[in-house]
PDB file of C-alpha atoms and ligand atoms in Angstrom:
ATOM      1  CA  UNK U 245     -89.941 121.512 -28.763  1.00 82.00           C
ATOM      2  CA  UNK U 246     -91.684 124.408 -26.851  1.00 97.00           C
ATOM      3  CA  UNK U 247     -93.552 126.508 -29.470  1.00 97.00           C
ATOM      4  CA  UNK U 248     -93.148 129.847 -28.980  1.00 98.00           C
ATOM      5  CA  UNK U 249     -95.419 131.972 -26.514  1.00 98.00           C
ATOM      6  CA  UNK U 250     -95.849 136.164 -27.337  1.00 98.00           C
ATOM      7  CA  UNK U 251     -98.039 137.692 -25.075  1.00 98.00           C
ATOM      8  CA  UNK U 252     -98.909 141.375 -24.802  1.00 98.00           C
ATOM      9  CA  UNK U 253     -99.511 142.899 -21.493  1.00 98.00           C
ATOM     10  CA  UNK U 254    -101.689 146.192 -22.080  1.00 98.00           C
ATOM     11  CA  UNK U 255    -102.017 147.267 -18.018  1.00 98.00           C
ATOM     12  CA  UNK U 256    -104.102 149.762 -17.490  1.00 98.00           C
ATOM     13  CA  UNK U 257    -104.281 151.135 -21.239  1.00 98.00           C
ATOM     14  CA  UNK U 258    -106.236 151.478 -24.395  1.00 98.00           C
ATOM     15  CA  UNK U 259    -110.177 152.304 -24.222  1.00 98.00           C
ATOM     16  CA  UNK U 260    -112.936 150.983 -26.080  1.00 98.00           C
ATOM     17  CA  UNK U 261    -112.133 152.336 -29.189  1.00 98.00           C
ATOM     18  CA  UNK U 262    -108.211 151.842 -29.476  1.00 98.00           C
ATOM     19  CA  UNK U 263    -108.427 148.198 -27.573  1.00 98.00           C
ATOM     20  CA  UNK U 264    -110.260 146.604 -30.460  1.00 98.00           C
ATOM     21  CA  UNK U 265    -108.886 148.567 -33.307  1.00 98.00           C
ATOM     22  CA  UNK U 266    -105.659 147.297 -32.066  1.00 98.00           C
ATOM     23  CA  UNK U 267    -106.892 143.973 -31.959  1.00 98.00           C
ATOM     24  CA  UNK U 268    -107.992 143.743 -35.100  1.00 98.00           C
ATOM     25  CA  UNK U 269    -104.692 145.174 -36.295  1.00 98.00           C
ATOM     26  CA  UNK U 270    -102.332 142.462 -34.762  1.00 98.00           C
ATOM     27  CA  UNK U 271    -105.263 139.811 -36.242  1.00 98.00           C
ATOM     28  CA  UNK U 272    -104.705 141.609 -39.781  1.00 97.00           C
ATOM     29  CA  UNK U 273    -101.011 140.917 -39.584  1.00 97.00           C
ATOM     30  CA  UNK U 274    -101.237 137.623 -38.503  1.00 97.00           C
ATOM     31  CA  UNK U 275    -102.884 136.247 -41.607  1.00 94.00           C
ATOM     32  CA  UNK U 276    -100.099 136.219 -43.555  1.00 89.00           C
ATOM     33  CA  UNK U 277     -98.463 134.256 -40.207  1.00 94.00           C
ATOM     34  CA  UNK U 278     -98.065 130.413 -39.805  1.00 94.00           C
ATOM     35  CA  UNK U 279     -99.502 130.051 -36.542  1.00 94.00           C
ATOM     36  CA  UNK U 280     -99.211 126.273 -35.973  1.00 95.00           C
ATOM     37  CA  UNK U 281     -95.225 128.498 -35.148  1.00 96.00           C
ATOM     38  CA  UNK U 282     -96.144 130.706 -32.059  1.00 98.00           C
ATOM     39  CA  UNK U 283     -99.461 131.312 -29.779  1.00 98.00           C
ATOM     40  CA  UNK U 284    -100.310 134.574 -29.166  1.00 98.00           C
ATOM     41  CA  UNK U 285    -102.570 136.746 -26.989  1.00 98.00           C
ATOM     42  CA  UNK U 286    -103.155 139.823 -25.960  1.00 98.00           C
ATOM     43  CA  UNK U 287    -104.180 141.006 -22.264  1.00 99.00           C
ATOM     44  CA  UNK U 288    -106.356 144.030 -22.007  1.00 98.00           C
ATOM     45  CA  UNK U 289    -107.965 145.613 -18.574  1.00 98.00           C
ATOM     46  CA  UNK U 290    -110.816 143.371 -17.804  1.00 98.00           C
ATOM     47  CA  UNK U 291    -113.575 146.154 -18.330  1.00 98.00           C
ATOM     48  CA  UNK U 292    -112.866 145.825 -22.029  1.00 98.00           C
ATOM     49  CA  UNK U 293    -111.965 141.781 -21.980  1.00 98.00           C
ATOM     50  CA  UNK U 294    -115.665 141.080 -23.992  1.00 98.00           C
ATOM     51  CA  UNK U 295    -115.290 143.743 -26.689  1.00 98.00           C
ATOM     52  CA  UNK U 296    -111.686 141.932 -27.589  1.00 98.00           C
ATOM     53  CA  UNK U 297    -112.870 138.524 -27.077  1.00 98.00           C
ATOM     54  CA  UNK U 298    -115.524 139.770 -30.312  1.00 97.00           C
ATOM     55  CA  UNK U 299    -112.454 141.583 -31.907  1.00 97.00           C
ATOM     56  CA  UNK U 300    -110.385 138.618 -31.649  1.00 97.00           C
ATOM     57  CA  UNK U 301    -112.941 136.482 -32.932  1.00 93.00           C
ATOM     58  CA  UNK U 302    -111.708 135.966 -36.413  1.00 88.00           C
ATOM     59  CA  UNK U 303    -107.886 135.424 -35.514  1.00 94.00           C
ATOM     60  CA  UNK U 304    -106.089 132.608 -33.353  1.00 92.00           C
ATOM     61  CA  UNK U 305    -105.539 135.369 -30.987  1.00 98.00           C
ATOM     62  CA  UNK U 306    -106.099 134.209 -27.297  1.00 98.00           C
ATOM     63  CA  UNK U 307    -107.337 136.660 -25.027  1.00 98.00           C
ATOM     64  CA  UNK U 308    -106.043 136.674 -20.837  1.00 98.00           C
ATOM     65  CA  UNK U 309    -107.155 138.823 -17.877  1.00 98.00           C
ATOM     66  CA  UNK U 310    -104.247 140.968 -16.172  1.00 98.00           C
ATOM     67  CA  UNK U 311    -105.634 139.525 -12.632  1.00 98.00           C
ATOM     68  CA  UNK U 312    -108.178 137.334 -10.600  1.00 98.00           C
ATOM     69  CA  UNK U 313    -109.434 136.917  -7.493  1.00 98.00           C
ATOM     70  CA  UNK U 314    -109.000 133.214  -5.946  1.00 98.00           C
ATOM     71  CA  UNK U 315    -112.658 132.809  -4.045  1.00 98.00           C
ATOM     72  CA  UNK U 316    -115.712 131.932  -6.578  1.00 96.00           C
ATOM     73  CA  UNK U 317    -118.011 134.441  -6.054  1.00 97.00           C
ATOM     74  CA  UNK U 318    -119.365 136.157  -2.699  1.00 98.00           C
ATOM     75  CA  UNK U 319    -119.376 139.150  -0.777  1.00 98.00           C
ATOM     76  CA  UNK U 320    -116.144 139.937  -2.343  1.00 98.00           C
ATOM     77  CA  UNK U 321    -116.339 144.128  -4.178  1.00 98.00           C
ATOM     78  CA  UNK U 322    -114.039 144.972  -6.637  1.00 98.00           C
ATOM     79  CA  UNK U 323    -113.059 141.884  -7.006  1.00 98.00           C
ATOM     80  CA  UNK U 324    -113.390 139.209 -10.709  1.00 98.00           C
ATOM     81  CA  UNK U 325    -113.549 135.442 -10.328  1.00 98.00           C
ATOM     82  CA  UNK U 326    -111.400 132.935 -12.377  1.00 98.00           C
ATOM     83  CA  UNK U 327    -115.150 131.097 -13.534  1.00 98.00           C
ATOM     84  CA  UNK U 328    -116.144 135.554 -14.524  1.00 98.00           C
ATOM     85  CA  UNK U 329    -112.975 135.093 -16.491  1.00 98.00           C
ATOM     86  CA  UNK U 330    -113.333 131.916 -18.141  1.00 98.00           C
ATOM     87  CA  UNK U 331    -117.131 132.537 -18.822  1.00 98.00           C
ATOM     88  CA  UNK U 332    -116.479 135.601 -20.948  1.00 98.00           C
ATOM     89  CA  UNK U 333    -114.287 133.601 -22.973  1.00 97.00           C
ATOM     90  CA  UNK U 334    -110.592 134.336 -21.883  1.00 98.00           C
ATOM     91  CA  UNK U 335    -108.108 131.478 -21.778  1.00 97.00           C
ATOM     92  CA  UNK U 336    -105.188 132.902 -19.244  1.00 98.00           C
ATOM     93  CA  UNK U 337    -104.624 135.065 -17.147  1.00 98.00           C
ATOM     94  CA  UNK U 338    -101.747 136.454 -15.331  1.00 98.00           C
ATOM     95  CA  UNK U 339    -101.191 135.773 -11.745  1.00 98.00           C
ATOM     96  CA  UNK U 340     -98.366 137.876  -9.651  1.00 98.00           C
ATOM     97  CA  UNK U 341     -97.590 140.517 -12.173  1.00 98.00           C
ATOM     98  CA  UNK U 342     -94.508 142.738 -10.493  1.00 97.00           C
ATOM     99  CA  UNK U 343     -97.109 145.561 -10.423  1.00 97.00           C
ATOM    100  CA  UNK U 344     -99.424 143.528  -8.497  1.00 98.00           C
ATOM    101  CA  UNK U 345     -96.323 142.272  -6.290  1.00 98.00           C
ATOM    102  CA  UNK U 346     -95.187 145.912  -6.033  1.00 96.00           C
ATOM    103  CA  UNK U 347     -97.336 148.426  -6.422  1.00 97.00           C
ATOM    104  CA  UNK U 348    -100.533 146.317  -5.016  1.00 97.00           C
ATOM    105  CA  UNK U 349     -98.426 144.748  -2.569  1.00 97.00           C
ATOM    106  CA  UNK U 350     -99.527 141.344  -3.203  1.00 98.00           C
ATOM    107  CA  UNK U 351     -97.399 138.677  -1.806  1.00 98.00           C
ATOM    108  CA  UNK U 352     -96.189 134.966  -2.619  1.00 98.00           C
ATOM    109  CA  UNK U 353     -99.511 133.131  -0.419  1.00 98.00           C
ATOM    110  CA  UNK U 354    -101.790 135.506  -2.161  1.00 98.00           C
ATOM    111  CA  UNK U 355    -100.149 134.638  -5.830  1.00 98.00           C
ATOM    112  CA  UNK U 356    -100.045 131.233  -4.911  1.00 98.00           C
ATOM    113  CA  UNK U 357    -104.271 131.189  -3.927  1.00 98.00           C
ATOM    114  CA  UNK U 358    -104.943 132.751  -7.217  1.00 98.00           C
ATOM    115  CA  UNK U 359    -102.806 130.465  -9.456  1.00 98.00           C
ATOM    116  CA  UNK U 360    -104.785 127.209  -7.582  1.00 98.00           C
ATOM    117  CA  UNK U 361    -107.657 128.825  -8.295  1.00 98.00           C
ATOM    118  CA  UNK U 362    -107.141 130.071 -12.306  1.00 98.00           C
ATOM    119  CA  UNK U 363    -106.516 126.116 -13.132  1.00 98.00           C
ATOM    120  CA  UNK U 364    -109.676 124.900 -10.763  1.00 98.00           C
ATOM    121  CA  UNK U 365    -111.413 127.834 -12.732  1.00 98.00           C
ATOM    122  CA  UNK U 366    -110.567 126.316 -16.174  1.00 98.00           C
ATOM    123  CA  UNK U 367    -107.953 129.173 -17.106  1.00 98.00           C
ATOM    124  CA  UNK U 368    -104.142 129.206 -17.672  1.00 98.00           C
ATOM    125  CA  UNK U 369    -102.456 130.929 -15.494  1.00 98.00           C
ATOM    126  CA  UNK U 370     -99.021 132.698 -16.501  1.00 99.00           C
ATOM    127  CA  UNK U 371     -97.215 133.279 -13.272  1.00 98.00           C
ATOM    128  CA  UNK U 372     -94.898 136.089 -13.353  1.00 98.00           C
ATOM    129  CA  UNK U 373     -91.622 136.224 -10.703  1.00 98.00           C
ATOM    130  CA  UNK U 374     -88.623 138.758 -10.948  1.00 98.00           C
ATOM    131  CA  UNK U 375     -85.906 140.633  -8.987  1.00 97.00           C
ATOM    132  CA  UNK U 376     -85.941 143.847  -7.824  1.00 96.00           C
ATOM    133  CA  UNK U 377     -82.626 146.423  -9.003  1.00 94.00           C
ATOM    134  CA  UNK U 378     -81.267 146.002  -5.464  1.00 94.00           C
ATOM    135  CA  UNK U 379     -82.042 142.146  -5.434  1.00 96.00           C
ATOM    136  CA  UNK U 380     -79.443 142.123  -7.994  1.00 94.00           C
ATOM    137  CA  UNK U 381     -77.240 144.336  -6.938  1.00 92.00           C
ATOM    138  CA  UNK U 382     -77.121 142.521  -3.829  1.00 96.00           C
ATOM    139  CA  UNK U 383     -76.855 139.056  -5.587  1.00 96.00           C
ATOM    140  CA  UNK U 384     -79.462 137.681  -4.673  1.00 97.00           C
ATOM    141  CA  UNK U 385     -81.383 137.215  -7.681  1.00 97.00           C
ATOM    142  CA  UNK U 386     -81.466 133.378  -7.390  1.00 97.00           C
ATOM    143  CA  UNK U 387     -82.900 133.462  -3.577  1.00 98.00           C
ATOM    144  CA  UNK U 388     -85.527 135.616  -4.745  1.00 98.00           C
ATOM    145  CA  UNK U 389     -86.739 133.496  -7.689  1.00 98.00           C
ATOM    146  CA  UNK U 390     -86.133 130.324  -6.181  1.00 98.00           C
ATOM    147  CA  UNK U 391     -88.833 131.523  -3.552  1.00 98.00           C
ATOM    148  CA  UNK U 392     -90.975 133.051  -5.899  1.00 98.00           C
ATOM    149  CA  UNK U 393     -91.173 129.529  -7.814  1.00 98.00           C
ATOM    150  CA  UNK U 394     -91.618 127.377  -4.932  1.00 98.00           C
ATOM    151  CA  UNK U 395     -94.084 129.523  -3.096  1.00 98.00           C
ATOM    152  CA  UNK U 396     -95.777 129.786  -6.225  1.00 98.00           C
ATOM    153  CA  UNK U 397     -96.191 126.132  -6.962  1.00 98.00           C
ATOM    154  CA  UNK U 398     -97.103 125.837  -3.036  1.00 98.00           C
ATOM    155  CA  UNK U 399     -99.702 122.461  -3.127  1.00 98.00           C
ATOM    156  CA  UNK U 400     -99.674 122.140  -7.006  1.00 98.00           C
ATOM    157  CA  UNK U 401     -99.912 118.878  -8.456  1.00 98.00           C
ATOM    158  CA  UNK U 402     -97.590 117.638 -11.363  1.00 98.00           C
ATOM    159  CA  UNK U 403    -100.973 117.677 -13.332  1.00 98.00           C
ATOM    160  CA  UNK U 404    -102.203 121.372 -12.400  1.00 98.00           C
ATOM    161  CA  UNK U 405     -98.498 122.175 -12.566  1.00 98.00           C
ATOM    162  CA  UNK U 406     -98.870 121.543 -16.286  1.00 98.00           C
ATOM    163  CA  UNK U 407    -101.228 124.240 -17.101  1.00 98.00           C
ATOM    164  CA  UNK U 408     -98.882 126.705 -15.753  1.00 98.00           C
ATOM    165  CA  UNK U 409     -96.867 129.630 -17.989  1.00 98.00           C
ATOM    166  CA  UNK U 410     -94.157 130.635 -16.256  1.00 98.00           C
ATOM    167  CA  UNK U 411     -92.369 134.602 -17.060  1.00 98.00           C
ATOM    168  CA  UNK U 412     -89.460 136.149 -15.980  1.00 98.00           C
ATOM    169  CA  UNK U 413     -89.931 139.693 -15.716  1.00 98.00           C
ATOM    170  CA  UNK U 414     -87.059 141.094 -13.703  1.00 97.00           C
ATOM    171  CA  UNK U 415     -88.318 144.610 -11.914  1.00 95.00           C
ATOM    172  CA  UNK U 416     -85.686 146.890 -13.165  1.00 93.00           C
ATOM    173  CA  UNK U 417     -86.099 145.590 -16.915  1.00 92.00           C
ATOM    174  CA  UNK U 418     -89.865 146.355 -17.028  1.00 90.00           C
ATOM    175  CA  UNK U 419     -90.749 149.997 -18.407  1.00 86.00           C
ATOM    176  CA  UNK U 420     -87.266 151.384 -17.965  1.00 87.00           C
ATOM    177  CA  UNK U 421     -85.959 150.824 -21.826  1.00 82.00           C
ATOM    178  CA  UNK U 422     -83.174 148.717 -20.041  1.00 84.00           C
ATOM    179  CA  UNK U 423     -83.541 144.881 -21.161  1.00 85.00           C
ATOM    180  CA  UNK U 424     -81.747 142.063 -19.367  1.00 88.00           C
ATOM    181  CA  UNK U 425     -79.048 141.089 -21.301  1.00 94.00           C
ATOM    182  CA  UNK U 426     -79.696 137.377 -23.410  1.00 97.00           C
ATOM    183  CA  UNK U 427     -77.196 136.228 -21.592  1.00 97.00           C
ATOM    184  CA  UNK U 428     -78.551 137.327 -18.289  1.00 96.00           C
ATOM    185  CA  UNK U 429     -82.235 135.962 -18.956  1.00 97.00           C
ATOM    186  CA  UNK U 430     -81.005 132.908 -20.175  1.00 98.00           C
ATOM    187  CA  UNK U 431     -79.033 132.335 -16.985  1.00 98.00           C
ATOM    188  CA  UNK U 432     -82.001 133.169 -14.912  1.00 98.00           C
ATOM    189  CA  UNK U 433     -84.546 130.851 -17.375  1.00 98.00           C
ATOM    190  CA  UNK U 434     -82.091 127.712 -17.211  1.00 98.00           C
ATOM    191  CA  UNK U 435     -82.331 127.882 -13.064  1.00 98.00           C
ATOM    192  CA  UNK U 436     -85.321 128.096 -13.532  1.00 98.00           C
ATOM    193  CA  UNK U 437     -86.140 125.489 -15.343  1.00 98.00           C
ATOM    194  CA  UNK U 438     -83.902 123.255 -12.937  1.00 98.00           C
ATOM    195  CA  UNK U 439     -86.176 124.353  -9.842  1.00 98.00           C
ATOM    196  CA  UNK U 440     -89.297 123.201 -11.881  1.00 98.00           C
ATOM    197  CA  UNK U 441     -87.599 119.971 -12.374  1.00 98.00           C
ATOM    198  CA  UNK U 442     -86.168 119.514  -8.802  1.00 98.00           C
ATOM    199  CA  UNK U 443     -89.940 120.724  -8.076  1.00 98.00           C
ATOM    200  CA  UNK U 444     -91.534 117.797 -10.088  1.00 98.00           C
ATOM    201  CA  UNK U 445     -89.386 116.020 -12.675  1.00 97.00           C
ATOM    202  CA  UNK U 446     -87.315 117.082 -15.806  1.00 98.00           C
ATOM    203  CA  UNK U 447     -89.954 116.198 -18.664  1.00 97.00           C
ATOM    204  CA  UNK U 448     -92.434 118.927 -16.690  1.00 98.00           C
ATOM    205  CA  UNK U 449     -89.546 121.164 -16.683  1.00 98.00           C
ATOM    206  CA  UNK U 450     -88.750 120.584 -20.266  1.00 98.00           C
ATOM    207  CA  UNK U 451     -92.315 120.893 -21.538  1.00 98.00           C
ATOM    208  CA  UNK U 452     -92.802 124.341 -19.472  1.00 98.00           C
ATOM    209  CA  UNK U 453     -92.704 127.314 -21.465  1.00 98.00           C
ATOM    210  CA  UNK U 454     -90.673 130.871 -19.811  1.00 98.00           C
ATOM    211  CA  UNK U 455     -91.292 133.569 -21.232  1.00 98.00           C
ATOM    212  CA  UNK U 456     -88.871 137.101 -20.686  1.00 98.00           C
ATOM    213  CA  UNK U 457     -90.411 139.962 -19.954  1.00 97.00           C
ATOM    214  CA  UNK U 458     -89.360 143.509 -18.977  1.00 96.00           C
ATOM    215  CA  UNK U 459     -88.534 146.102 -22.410  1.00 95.00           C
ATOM    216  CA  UNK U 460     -88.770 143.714 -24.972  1.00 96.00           C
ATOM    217  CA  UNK U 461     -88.977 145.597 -28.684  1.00 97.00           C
ATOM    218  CA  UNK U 462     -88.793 144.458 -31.947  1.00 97.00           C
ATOM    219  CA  UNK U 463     -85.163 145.026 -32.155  1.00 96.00           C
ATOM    220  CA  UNK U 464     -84.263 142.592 -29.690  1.00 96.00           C
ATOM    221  CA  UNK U 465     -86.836 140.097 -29.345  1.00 98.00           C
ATOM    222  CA  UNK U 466     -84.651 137.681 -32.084  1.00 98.00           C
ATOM    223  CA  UNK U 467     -81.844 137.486 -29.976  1.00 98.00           C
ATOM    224  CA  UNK U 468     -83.392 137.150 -26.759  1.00 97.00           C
ATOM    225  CA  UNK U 469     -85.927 134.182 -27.842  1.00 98.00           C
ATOM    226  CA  UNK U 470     -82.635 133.020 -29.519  1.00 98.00           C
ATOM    227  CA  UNK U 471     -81.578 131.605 -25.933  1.00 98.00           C
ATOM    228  CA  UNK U 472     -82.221 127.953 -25.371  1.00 98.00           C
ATOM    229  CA  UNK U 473     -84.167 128.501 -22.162  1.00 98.00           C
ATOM    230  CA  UNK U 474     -86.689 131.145 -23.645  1.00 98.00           C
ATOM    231  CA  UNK U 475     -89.635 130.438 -24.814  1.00 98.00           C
ATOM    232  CA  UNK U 476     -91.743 133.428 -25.152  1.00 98.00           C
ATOM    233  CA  UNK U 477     -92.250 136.692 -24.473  1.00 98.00           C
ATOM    234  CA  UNK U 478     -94.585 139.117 -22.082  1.00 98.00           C
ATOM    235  CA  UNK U 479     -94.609 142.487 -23.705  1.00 98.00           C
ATOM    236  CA  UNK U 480     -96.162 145.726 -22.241  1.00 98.00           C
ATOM    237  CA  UNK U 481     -95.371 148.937 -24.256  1.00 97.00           C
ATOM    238  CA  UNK U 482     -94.679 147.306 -27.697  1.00 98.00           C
ATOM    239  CA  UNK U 483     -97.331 145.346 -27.221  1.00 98.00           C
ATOM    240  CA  UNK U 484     -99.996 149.086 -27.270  1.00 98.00           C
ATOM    241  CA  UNK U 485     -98.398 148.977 -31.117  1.00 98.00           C
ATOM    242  CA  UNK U 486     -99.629 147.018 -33.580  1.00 98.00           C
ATOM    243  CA  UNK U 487     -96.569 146.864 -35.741  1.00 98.00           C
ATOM    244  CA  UNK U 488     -94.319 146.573 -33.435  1.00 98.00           C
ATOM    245  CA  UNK U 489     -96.263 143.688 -31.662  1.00 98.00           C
ATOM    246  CA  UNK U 490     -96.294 141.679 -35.121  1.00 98.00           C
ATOM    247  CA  UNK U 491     -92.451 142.535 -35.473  1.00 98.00           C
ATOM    248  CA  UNK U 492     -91.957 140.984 -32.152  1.00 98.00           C
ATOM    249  CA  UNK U 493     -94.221 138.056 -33.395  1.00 98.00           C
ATOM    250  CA  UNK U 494     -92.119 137.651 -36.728  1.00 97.00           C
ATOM    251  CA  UNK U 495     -89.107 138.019 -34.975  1.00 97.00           C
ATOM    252  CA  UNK U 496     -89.735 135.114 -32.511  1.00 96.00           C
ATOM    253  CA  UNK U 497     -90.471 132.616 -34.811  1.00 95.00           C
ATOM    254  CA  UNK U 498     -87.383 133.777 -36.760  1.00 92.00           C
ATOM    255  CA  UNK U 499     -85.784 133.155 -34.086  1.00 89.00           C
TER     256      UNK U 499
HETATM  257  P1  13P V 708     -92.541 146.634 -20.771  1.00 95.95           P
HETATM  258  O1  13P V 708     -92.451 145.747 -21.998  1.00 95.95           O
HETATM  259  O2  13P V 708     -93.310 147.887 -21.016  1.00 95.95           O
HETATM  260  O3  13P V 708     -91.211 146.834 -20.139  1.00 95.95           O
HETATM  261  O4  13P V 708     -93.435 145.809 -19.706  1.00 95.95           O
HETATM  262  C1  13P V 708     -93.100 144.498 -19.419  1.00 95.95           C
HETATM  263  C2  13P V 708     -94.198 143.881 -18.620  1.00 95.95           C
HETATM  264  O5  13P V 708     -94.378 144.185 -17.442  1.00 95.95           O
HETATM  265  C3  13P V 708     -95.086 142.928 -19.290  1.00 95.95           C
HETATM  266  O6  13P V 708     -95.906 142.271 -18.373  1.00 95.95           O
END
């Protein structure tokens, strides 16, 4: 059984008064939660990733960076290393967010650099893929994750493979109030799952949690981690509410 994986995605928001107020909000709600049911964590901009880790403190809720850098350190400006990461005290962090992928520009090599280098760094690295509108429209959705996934896993062993989060986030779900359908996310999740076990074998693929992303609320987080093939979820918006964060929490373990 995959237990249940709710992470909140706060992009460039909050400040350093709202971050850890909301923090300590979600922690409030969770102690009346059984949390051997569901991991959760929240990922704030990395300028405020210290004053949450402190926040955090007194709840099981694990804190990720939105980004790293694959080189160690160097003459590289601007830029925050997986060991920066880890040393402050984070445990994931994302790698290939579709706002990295399409606002940034980054592409699959890059992704694939800084998801080697979040494991060698000690961190977990949830590697996000997804389909543009036209993608879809076009039918091409499988092409474009298929290459997503295997460029992604480019070089990893079955070991380092292991540390990896996968989440579907398909572009024209994310921030647009239109989810995928169950239905459609659990197609997506099952292939998948069948190109991480065609990648390395079927009890990786089994133990690897996918999480949806892309408009999830509190009104349909229940059905959608309802689906066989989904195993968690990558919230932005409701995740900048406290309530609605712990609904979505609640909800999933409901589910
Ligand atoms: P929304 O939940 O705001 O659509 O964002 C999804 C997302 O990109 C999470 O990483």
């Amino acid at each position: 059984m995959r237990k249940p994986f709710i992470a909140g995605n706060w992009k460039m928001n909050t400040d350093g008064h709202s971050g850890p107020e909301l923090v300590r909000a979600i922690g409030k709600g969770l102690a009346q939660v059984d949390m051997s049911k569901v991991d959760v964590a929240v990922i704030p901009p990395f300028v405020y990733l210290t004053q949450i880790i402190t926040a955090a403190k007194a709840s099981r809720i694990a804190v990720g960076a939105q980004d790293i850098f694959y080189e160690q350190k160097g003459a590289f400006t601007g830029e925050i290393s997986a060991n920066m990461i880890k040393d402050v005290g984070c445990n994931y962090c994302l790698c290939g967010h579709s706002e990295r992928r399409h606002v940034i520009g980054e592409g699959d090599e890059l992704i694939n650099k800084k998801v080697h280098a979040a494991i060698n760094g000690g961190l977990l690295p949830i590697l996000c893929i997804g389909e543009l509108l036209e993608e879809r429209e076009a039918n091409r959705t499988d092409q474009v994750i298929e290459r997503q996934v295997k460029k992604g896993f480019a070089n990893l062993s079955m070991e380092k493979a292991r540390a990896v989060t996968l989440a579907y986030e398909p572009v024209w779900a994310i921030g647009t109030g239109r989810t995928a359908t169950p239905q459609q996310a659990q197609e997506v999740h099952a292939m998948i799952r069948g190109l991480v076990a065609e990648l390395y074998d079927k009890s990786l693929a089994d133990d690897m949690r996918i999480q949806y992303g892309g408009s999830v609320k509190p009104d349909n987080a229940k059905e959608l981690m309802e689906k066989e093939d989904i195993d968690g979820l990558l919230v932005g918006g409701a995740s900048l509410k406290a309530d609605d964060f712990l609904a979505i929490i609640k909800a999933s373990i409901a589910a």
